[in-house]
CSV table of C-alpha atoms in Angstrom, one decimal:
chain,number,residue,atom,x,y,z
A,1133,MET,CA,19.4,12.9,-82.4
A,1134,ASP,CA,19.5,12.7,-78.7
A,1135,TYR,CA,21.2,15.3,-76.5
A,1136,THR,CA,22.8,15.1,-73.1
A,1137,ARG,CA,24.9,17.2,-70.7
A,1138,LEU,CA,28.6,16.6,-70.8
A,1139,GLY,CA,29.1,14.9,-67.4
A,1140,THR,CA,27.4,17.0,-64.8
A,1141,SER,CA,28.4,20.2,-66.4
A,1142,GLY,CA,25.8,22.5,-67.9
A,1143,LEU,CA,27.1,22.0,-71.4
A,1144,LYS,CA,24.6,20.2,-73.6
A,1145,VAL,CA,26.0,18.1,-76.5
A,1146,SER,CA,24.6,15.8,-79.2
A,1147,ARG,CA,25.1,12.1,-78.2
A,1148,ILE,CA,27.2,11.6,-81.3
A,1149,ALA,CA,30.2,13.8,-81.9
A,1150,LEU,CA,31.7,14.5,-85.3
A,1151,GLY,CA,35.4,13.6,-85.3
A,1152,CYS,CA,37.3,15.9,-87.6
A,1153,MET,CA,40.6,14.1,-87.7
A,1154,SER,CA,39.3,12.8,-91.0
A,1155,PHE,CA,39.5,16.3,-92.6
A,1156,GLY,CA,42.6,18.2,-93.7
A,1157,ASP,CA,45.3,18.6,-96.3
A,1158,PRO,CA,46.2,15.1,-97.6
A,1159,GLY,CA,49.8,16.3,-98.0
A,1160,LYS,CA,50.1,17.0,-94.2
A,1161,ARG,CA,50.8,13.8,-92.2
A,1162,MET,CA,47.8,11.7,-93.2
A,1163,PRO,CA,47.2,11.0,-96.9
A,1164,TRP,CA,43.7,9.4,-96.3
A,1165,VAL,CA,42.0,12.6,-95.0
A,1166,LEU,CA,39.3,14.5,-96.9
A,1167,ASP,CA,39.8,18.0,-98.2
A,1168,ASP,CA,37.2,20.8,-98.2
A,1169,HIS,CA,35.3,19.5,-101.2
A,1170,GLU,CA,35.2,15.9,-100.0
A,1171,ALA,CA,34.4,16.9,-96.4
A,1172,ASP,CA,31.5,19.2,-97.3
A,1173,PRO,CA,28.9,16.4,-97.7
A,1174,ILE,CA,29.9,15.0,-94.2
A,1175,PHE,CA,29.3,18.4,-92.6
A,1176,ARG,CA,26.0,18.8,-94.3
A,1177,GLN,CA,25.0,15.3,-93.2
A,1178,ALA,CA,26.0,16.1,-89.6
A,1179,VAL,CA,23.8,19.2,-89.6
A,1180,ASP,CA,20.9,17.2,-91.1
A,1181,LEU,CA,21.3,14.5,-88.4
A,1182,GLY,CA,21.5,17.1,-85.6
A,1183,ILE,CA,25.1,16.3,-84.7
A,1184,THR,CA,26.2,19.6,-83.2
A,1185,PHE,CA,29.2,18.4,-81.3
A,1186,TRP,CA,32.3,18.8,-83.5
A,1187,ASP,CA,35.8,17.7,-82.3
A,1188,THR,CA,39.1,18.6,-83.9
A,1189,ALA,CA,42.7,19.3,-82.8
A,1190,ASN,CA,45.6,21.6,-83.8
A,1191,ILE,CA,47.7,18.6,-84.8
A,1192,TYR,CA,45.2,17.1,-87.2
A,1193,GLY,CA,46.6,17.9,-90.6
A,1194,LEU,CA,49.0,20.3,-88.9
A,1195,GLY,CA,46.2,22.9,-88.5
A,1196,THR,CA,44.4,22.2,-91.8
A,1197,SER,CA,41.6,20.3,-90.0
A,1198,GLU,CA,40.8,23.3,-87.9
A,1199,GLU,CA,40.8,25.5,-91.0
A,1200,ILE,CA,38.3,23.2,-92.8
A,1201,VAL,CA,36.1,23.1,-89.7
A,1202,GLY,CA,36.2,26.9,-89.5
A,1203,ARG,CA,35.1,27.2,-93.1
A,1204,ALA,CA,32.3,24.6,-92.6
A,1205,LEU,CA,31.0,26.6,-89.5
A,1206,LYS,CA,30.6,29.6,-91.8
A,1207,LYS,CA,28.8,27.6,-94.5
A,1208,TYR,CA,26.4,25.3,-92.7
A,1209,VAL,CA,25.5,26.4,-89.2
A,1210,GLN,CA,25.3,29.4,-86.9
A,1211,ARG,CA,28.4,29.4,-84.7
A,1212,ASP,CA,26.3,29.3,-81.4
A,1213,ASP,CA,24.5,26.2,-82.6
A,1214,VAL,CA,27.6,24.1,-82.5
A,1215,VAL,CA,29.7,22.8,-79.5
A,1216,LEU,CA,33.2,23.2,-81.0
A,1217,ALA,CA,36.1,21.3,-79.4
A,1218,THR,CA,39.8,21.3,-80.2
A,1219,LYS,CA,43.0,20.3,-78.5
A,1220,LEU,CA,46.7,21.1,-77.8
A,1221,PHE,CA,49.8,19.2,-76.8
A,1222,GLN,CA,51.2,17.5,-79.9
A,1223,PRO,CA,54.2,19.3,-81.7
A,1224,MET,CA,53.1,22.0,-84.1
A,1225,HIS,CA,56.6,23.5,-84.4
A,1226,GLN,CA,60.1,23.3,-82.8
A,1227,GLY,CA,59.8,26.5,-80.7
A,1228,PRO,CA,59.2,26.4,-76.9
A,1229,GLY,CA,55.5,27.1,-77.3
A,1230,GLY,CA,55.0,24.6,-80.2
A,1231,SER,CA,54.1,21.6,-78.0
A,1232,GLY,CA,53.4,20.4,-74.5
A,1233,LEU,CA,51.3,22.1,-71.8
A,1234,SER,CA,53.5,24.9,-70.6
A,1235,ARG,CA,51.9,28.3,-70.0
A,1236,LYS,CA,53.7,29.6,-73.1
A,1237,ALA,CA,52.3,26.7,-75.2
A,1238,VAL,CA,48.7,27.0,-73.8
A,1239,MET,CA,48.6,30.8,-74.6
A,1240,GLU,CA,50.3,30.4,-78.0
A,1241,GLN,CA,48.2,27.4,-79.2
A,1242,ILE,CA,44.8,28.7,-78.1
A,1243,ASP,CA,45.3,31.9,-80.2
A,1244,ALA,CA,46.6,29.8,-83.2
A,1245,SER,CA,43.5,27.6,-83.0
A,1246,LEU,CA,41.1,30.5,-82.7
A,1247,LYS,CA,42.7,32.0,-85.8
A,1248,ARG,CA,42.5,28.8,-87.9
A,1249,LEU,CA,38.9,28.1,-86.7
A,1250,ASP,CA,38.1,31.8,-87.4
A,1251,THR,CA,36.0,32.0,-84.2
A,1252,ASP,CA,36.2,34.1,-81.0
A,1253,TYR,CA,35.9,31.2,-78.6
A,1254,ILE,CA,36.2,27.4,-78.3
A,1255,ASP,CA,33.5,25.6,-76.4
A,1256,LEU,CA,35.7,22.7,-75.1
A,1257,TYR,CA,39.5,23.2,-75.0
A,1258,GLN,CA,41.2,19.9,-74.4
A,1259,ILE,CA,44.7,18.8,-73.5
A,1260,HIS,CA,45.7,16.0,-76.0
A,1261,ARG,CA,47.8,14.1,-73.5
A,1262,PHE,CA,49.5,14.5,-70.0
A,1263,ASP,CA,52.7,16.5,-70.1
A,1264,PRO,CA,55.2,15.0,-67.6
A,1265,GLU,CA,57.7,17.8,-68.3
A,1266,THR,CA,55.4,20.7,-67.1
A,1267,PRO,CA,54.2,21.2,-63.5
A,1268,VAL,CA,50.5,20.4,-63.2
A,1269,GLU,CA,50.0,23.7,-61.4
A,1270,GLU,CA,51.3,25.6,-64.4
A,1271,THR,CA,49.1,23.9,-66.8
A,1272,MET,CA,45.9,24.1,-64.8
A,1273,GLU,CA,46.3,27.8,-64.0
A,1274,ALA,CA,47.1,28.6,-67.6
A,1275,LEU,CA,43.9,26.7,-68.8
A,1276,HIS,CA,41.9,28.6,-66.1
A,1277,ASP,CA,43.2,31.9,-67.5
A,1278,VAL,CA,42.2,30.9,-71.0
A,1279,VAL,CA,38.6,30.3,-69.7
A,1280,LYS,CA,38.6,33.5,-67.7
A,1281,ALA,CA,39.7,35.4,-70.8
A,1282,GLY,CA,36.7,34.1,-72.7
A,1283,LYS,CA,38.7,32.1,-75.2
A,1284,ALA,CA,37.3,28.8,-74.0
A,1285,ARG,CA,34.1,27.9,-72.2
A,1286,TYR,CA,35.1,24.6,-70.7
A,1287,ILE,CA,38.2,22.4,-70.6
A,1288,GLY,CA,38.7,18.7,-71.1
A,1289,ALA,CA,41.5,16.1,-71.1
A,1290,SER,CA,42.4,13.1,-73.2
A,1291,SER,CA,44.0,9.6,-72.7
A,1292,MET,CA,46.2,9.3,-69.6
A,1293,TRP,CA,46.4,7.2,-66.5
A,1294,ALA,CA,43.6,7.7,-64.0
A,1295,TRP,CA,46.1,8.9,-61.3
A,1296,GLN,CA,47.3,11.6,-63.6
A,1297,PHE,CA,43.8,12.9,-64.3
A,1298,ALA,CA,43.0,12.8,-60.6
A,1299,THR,CA,46.1,14.8,-59.8
A,1300,MET,CA,45.2,17.5,-62.3
A,1301,GLN,CA,41.6,17.7,-61.0
A,1302,HIS,CA,42.8,17.9,-57.4
A,1303,THR,CA,45.3,20.6,-58.4
A,1304,ALA,CA,42.7,22.7,-60.1
A,1305,GLN,CA,40.3,22.4,-57.1
A,1306,ALA,CA,43.1,23.3,-54.6
A,1307,GLY,CA,44.0,26.4,-56.7
A,1308,GLY,CA,40.5,27.5,-57.2
A,1309,TRP,CA,40.9,27.0,-61.0
A,1310,THR,CA,38.7,25.5,-63.7
A,1311,ARG,CA,38.3,21.7,-63.6
A,1312,PHE,CA,38.0,19.3,-66.6
A,1313,VAL,CA,34.4,18.4,-67.6
A,1314,SER,CA,35.3,15.7,-70.1
A,1315,MET,CA,37.8,12.9,-70.8
A,1316,GLN,CA,38.4,11.9,-74.4
A,1317,ASP,CA,39.7,8.3,-74.0
A,1318,GLN,CA,39.9,5.2,-76.1
A,1319,TYR,CA,36.9,2.9,-75.5
A,1320,SER,CA,35.4,0.2,-77.6
A,1321,LEU,CA,34.5,-3.5,-77.4
A,1322,ILE,CA,38.1,-4.4,-77.9
A,1323,HIS,CA,39.7,-1.6,-75.8
A,1324,ARG,CA,38.0,-1.6,-72.4
A,1325,GLU,CA,40.8,-0.9,-70.0
A,1326,GLU,CA,39.2,2.5,-69.0
A,1327,GLU,CA,36.6,0.5,-67.1
A,1328,ARG,CA,39.1,-0.5,-64.5
A,1329,GLU,CA,39.9,2.9,-62.9
A,1330,MET,CA,39.2,5.8,-65.2
A,1331,PHE,CA,35.4,5.3,-65.6
A,1332,GLY,CA,34.9,5.0,-61.9
A,1333,LEU,CA,36.8,8.2,-61.3
A,1334,LEU,CA,34.8,10.0,-64.0
A,1335,ALA,CA,31.5,8.9,-62.5
A,1336,ALA,CA,32.6,10.1,-59.1
A,1337,GLN,CA,33.7,13.5,-60.4
A,1338,GLY,CA,30.8,14.1,-62.8
A,1339,VAL,CA,33.1,14.0,-65.8
A,1340,GLY,CA,31.7,12.9,-69.2
A,1341,SER,CA,33.6,10.4,-71.4
A,1342,ILE,CA,33.7,11.2,-75.1
A,1343,PRO,CA,35.4,8.1,-76.5
A,1344,TRP,CA,37.6,8.2,-79.5
A,1345,SER,CA,37.8,5.2,-81.8
A,1346,PRO,CA,34.5,3.7,-80.5
A,1347,LEU,CA,34.6,1.2,-83.4
A,1348,ALA,CA,38.3,0.4,-82.8
A,1349,ALA,CA,39.4,1.9,-86.1
A,1350,GLY,CA,36.6,0.0,-87.9
A,1351,TRP,CA,37.7,-3.5,-86.7
A,1352,VAL,CA,34.4,-4.1,-85.0
A,1353,ALA,CA,32.4,-2.7,-87.9
A,1354,ARG,CA,33.3,-5.4,-90.5
A,1355,PRO,CA,34.0,-9.1,-90.5
A,1356,TRP,CA,37.3,-10.1,-89.0
A,1357,GLY,CA,40.2,-9.6,-91.5
A,1358,GLU,CA,38.4,-7.3,-93.9
A,1359,SER,CA,39.5,-3.8,-94.7
A,1360,SER,CA,37.4,-1.3,-96.6
A,1361,THR,CA,39.3,2.0,-96.4
A,1362,ARG,CA,42.7,3.2,-97.2
A,1363,ARG,CA,43.3,4.0,-93.6
A,1364,SER,CA,42.3,0.6,-92.4
A,1365,GLN,CA,44.6,-1.1,-94.9
A,1366,ASN,CA,47.6,0.8,-93.6
A,1367,TYR,CA,46.6,0.8,-89.9
A,1368,PRO,CA,49.5,-0.1,-87.5
A,1369,VAL,CA,49.4,-3.3,-85.4
A,1370,THR,CA,51.2,-1.6,-82.4
A,1371,ASP,CA,51.2,1.9,-80.9
A,1372,PRO,CA,54.5,4.0,-80.8
A,1373,LYS,CA,55.6,2.2,-77.6
A,1374,GLY,CA,55.2,-1.2,-79.2
A,1375,ARG,CA,52.0,-2.2,-77.4
A,1376,PRO,CA,49.7,-4.3,-79.5
A,1377,LEU,CA,46.5,-2.6,-80.7
A,1378,PHE,CA,44.7,-5.9,-81.5
A,1379,LEU,CA,44.9,-9.4,-80.2
A,1380,ASP,CA,44.0,-12.7,-82.0
A,1381,SER,CA,41.4,-13.2,-79.3
A,1382,ASP,CA,39.6,-10.1,-80.5
A,1383,GLN,CA,38.2,-12.2,-83.4
A,1384,ALA,CA,35.7,-13.8,-81.0
A,1385,ILE,CA,34.4,-10.3,-80.2
A,1386,VAL,CA,34.1,-9.3,-83.8
A,1387,ASP,CA,32.4,-12.5,-84.8
A,1388,THR,CA,29.9,-11.9,-82.0
A,1389,VAL,CA,29.2,-8.4,-83.3
A,1390,GLN,CA,28.7,-9.9,-86.8
A,1391,ARG,CA,26.3,-12.6,-85.5
A,1392,ILE,CA,24.1,-10.1,-83.5
A,1393,ALA,CA,24.1,-7.6,-86.4
A,1394,GLU,CA,22.9,-10.3,-88.9
A,1395,ALA,CA,20.2,-11.5,-86.5
A,1396,ARG,CA,19.1,-7.9,-86.0
A,1397,GLY,CA,19.3,-7.0,-89.7
A,1398,VAL,CA,21.5,-4.0,-89.0
A,1399,PRO,CA,25.2,-3.1,-89.8
A,1400,MET,CA,27.8,-4.2,-87.4
A,1401,ALA,CA,28.8,-0.6,-86.7
A,1402,GLN,CA,25.3,-0.1,-85.1
A,1403,VAL,CA,25.7,-3.0,-82.7
A,1404,ALA,CA,29.2,-1.9,-81.7
A,1405,MET,CA,28.2,1.7,-81.2
A,1406,ALA,CA,25.1,0.8,-79.3
A,1407,TRP,CA,27.3,-1.1,-76.8
A,1408,VAL,CA,29.5,1.9,-76.3
A,1409,LEU,CA,26.5,4.2,-75.8
A,1410,LYS,CA,25.1,1.8,-73.2
A,1411,ASN,CA,27.7,2.8,-70.7
A,1412,PRO,CA,26.3,5.5,-68.4
A,1413,VAL,CA,29.7,7.4,-68.2
A,1414,VAL,CA,29.7,7.9,-71.9
A,1415,SER,CA,28.3,11.2,-73.1
A,1416,ALA,CA,29.1,11.2,-76.8
A,1417,PRO,CA,31.3,8.8,-78.8
A,1418,ILE,CA,33.4,10.5,-81.5
A,1419,VAL,CA,32.8,9.3,-85.0
A,1420,GLY,CA,35.5,10.0,-87.6
A,1421,ALA,CA,33.3,9.9,-90.7
A,1422,THR,CA,34.7,9.5,-94.3
A,1423,LYS,CA,31.7,7.9,-95.9
A,1424,PRO,CA,27.9,8.8,-95.6
A,1425,HIS,CA,27.0,5.6,-93.8
A,1426,HIS,CA,29.4,6.3,-90.9
A,1427,LEU,CA,27.3,9.0,-89.3
A,1428,ALA,CA,24.0,7.4,-90.3
A,1429,ASP,CA,25.0,4.1,-88.6
A,1430,ALA,CA,26.1,6.0,-85.5
A,1431,ALA,CA,22.9,8.0,-85.2
A,1432,ALA,CA,20.8,4.8,-85.8
A,1433,ALA,CA,22.6,3.1,-82.9
A,1434,LEU,CA,20.9,5.5,-80.5
A,1435,ASP,CA,17.7,3.5,-81.1
A,1436,LEU,CA,19.2,0.1,-80.8
A,1437,GLN,CA,18.8,-1.4,-77.4
A,1438,LEU,CA,20.9,-4.5,-76.7
A,1439,THR,CA,19.5,-7.2,-74.5
A,1440,ASP,CA,21.4,-8.4,-71.4
A,1441,GLU,CA,22.1,-11.6,-73.2
A,1442,GLU,CA,23.6,-9.8,-76.2
A,1443,THR,CA,25.6,-7.5,-74.0
A,1444,HIS,CA,27.1,-10.5,-72.1
A,1445,SER,CA,28.0,-12.3,-75.3
A,1446,LEU,CA,29.8,-9.2,-76.6
A,1447,GLU,CA,31.7,-8.7,-73.4
A,1448,GLU,CA,32.6,-12.3,-72.4
A,1449,PRO,CA,35.5,-12.9,-74.9
A,1450,TYR,CA,37.4,-9.8,-73.9
A,1451,VAL,CA,41.1,-10.3,-72.8
A,1452,PRO,CA,42.8,-7.7,-70.7
A,1453,ARG,CA,45.7,-5.7,-72.3
A,1454,MET,CA,47.8,-2.7,-71.8
A,1455,PRO,CA,46.2,0.6,-72.7
A,1456,THR,CA,47.6,2.1,-76.0
A,1457,TRP,CA,48.4,5.5,-77.6
A,1458,PHE,CA,49.6,7.2,-74.3
């Protein structure tokens, strides 16, 4: 495993992050997730591979992902050896502190996450989306207070428009408050809109990208039209706002991944992940593993160096689209 600093912060993370949305109570929101018994081998494998950056969220399994991660921390590693990340924003209950980024929500949800994770602190506390209903000043000061209270070491953000992220960073700087060190955004061979404005902003501010869905929900990890998991078989074709997640033109990209993988004698996932890792703004792609080969392929991608010709052929078929899921 390779390790790097998260952006220009002092926080060192493994270059592959374990995405824990795959773990939880199958009866809570997502029937395809793994329970404690099924998730245990994935945690053991992550430790064996040196993957020490674990990412979850309060909304995953309505808190049950955090509970499983907390138990795994006790079983497989020393707490201080792991960079633990979680998030808030999505609705956990109907009360005024159950969702969003108000001061009440921030203070309530950090304590709830700490209890579920059974830990004294979170290394990276992230806002899961931008909250248009709460003043940015209120959110950034509340997050700063969480850091100063020792409940979180760093803060990060997730998918939003670049102008929203810039506004939040400027507000924190003007108030003398803690700034974000990471942006968890969607980035893969078939979702590249972050290259237009967000990545330039992150580079200028020394913020590290920790992409979610770097394999585009598995679409670039298998031949076009195939589905190998229960999640992929039921994956939507649009986001909640009706924006398409995949275009017919994406087949050319997937076919190119397949061609390069066959020529190299490696799985398609390694080629697609190597392309994501090649971007200098990317600190650590997040891999939501449900099978042993998922983490193994991601780790192996660290040693796969794509040629300029291969990179060009992978990028050439891309068609611009609207960003999705925010």
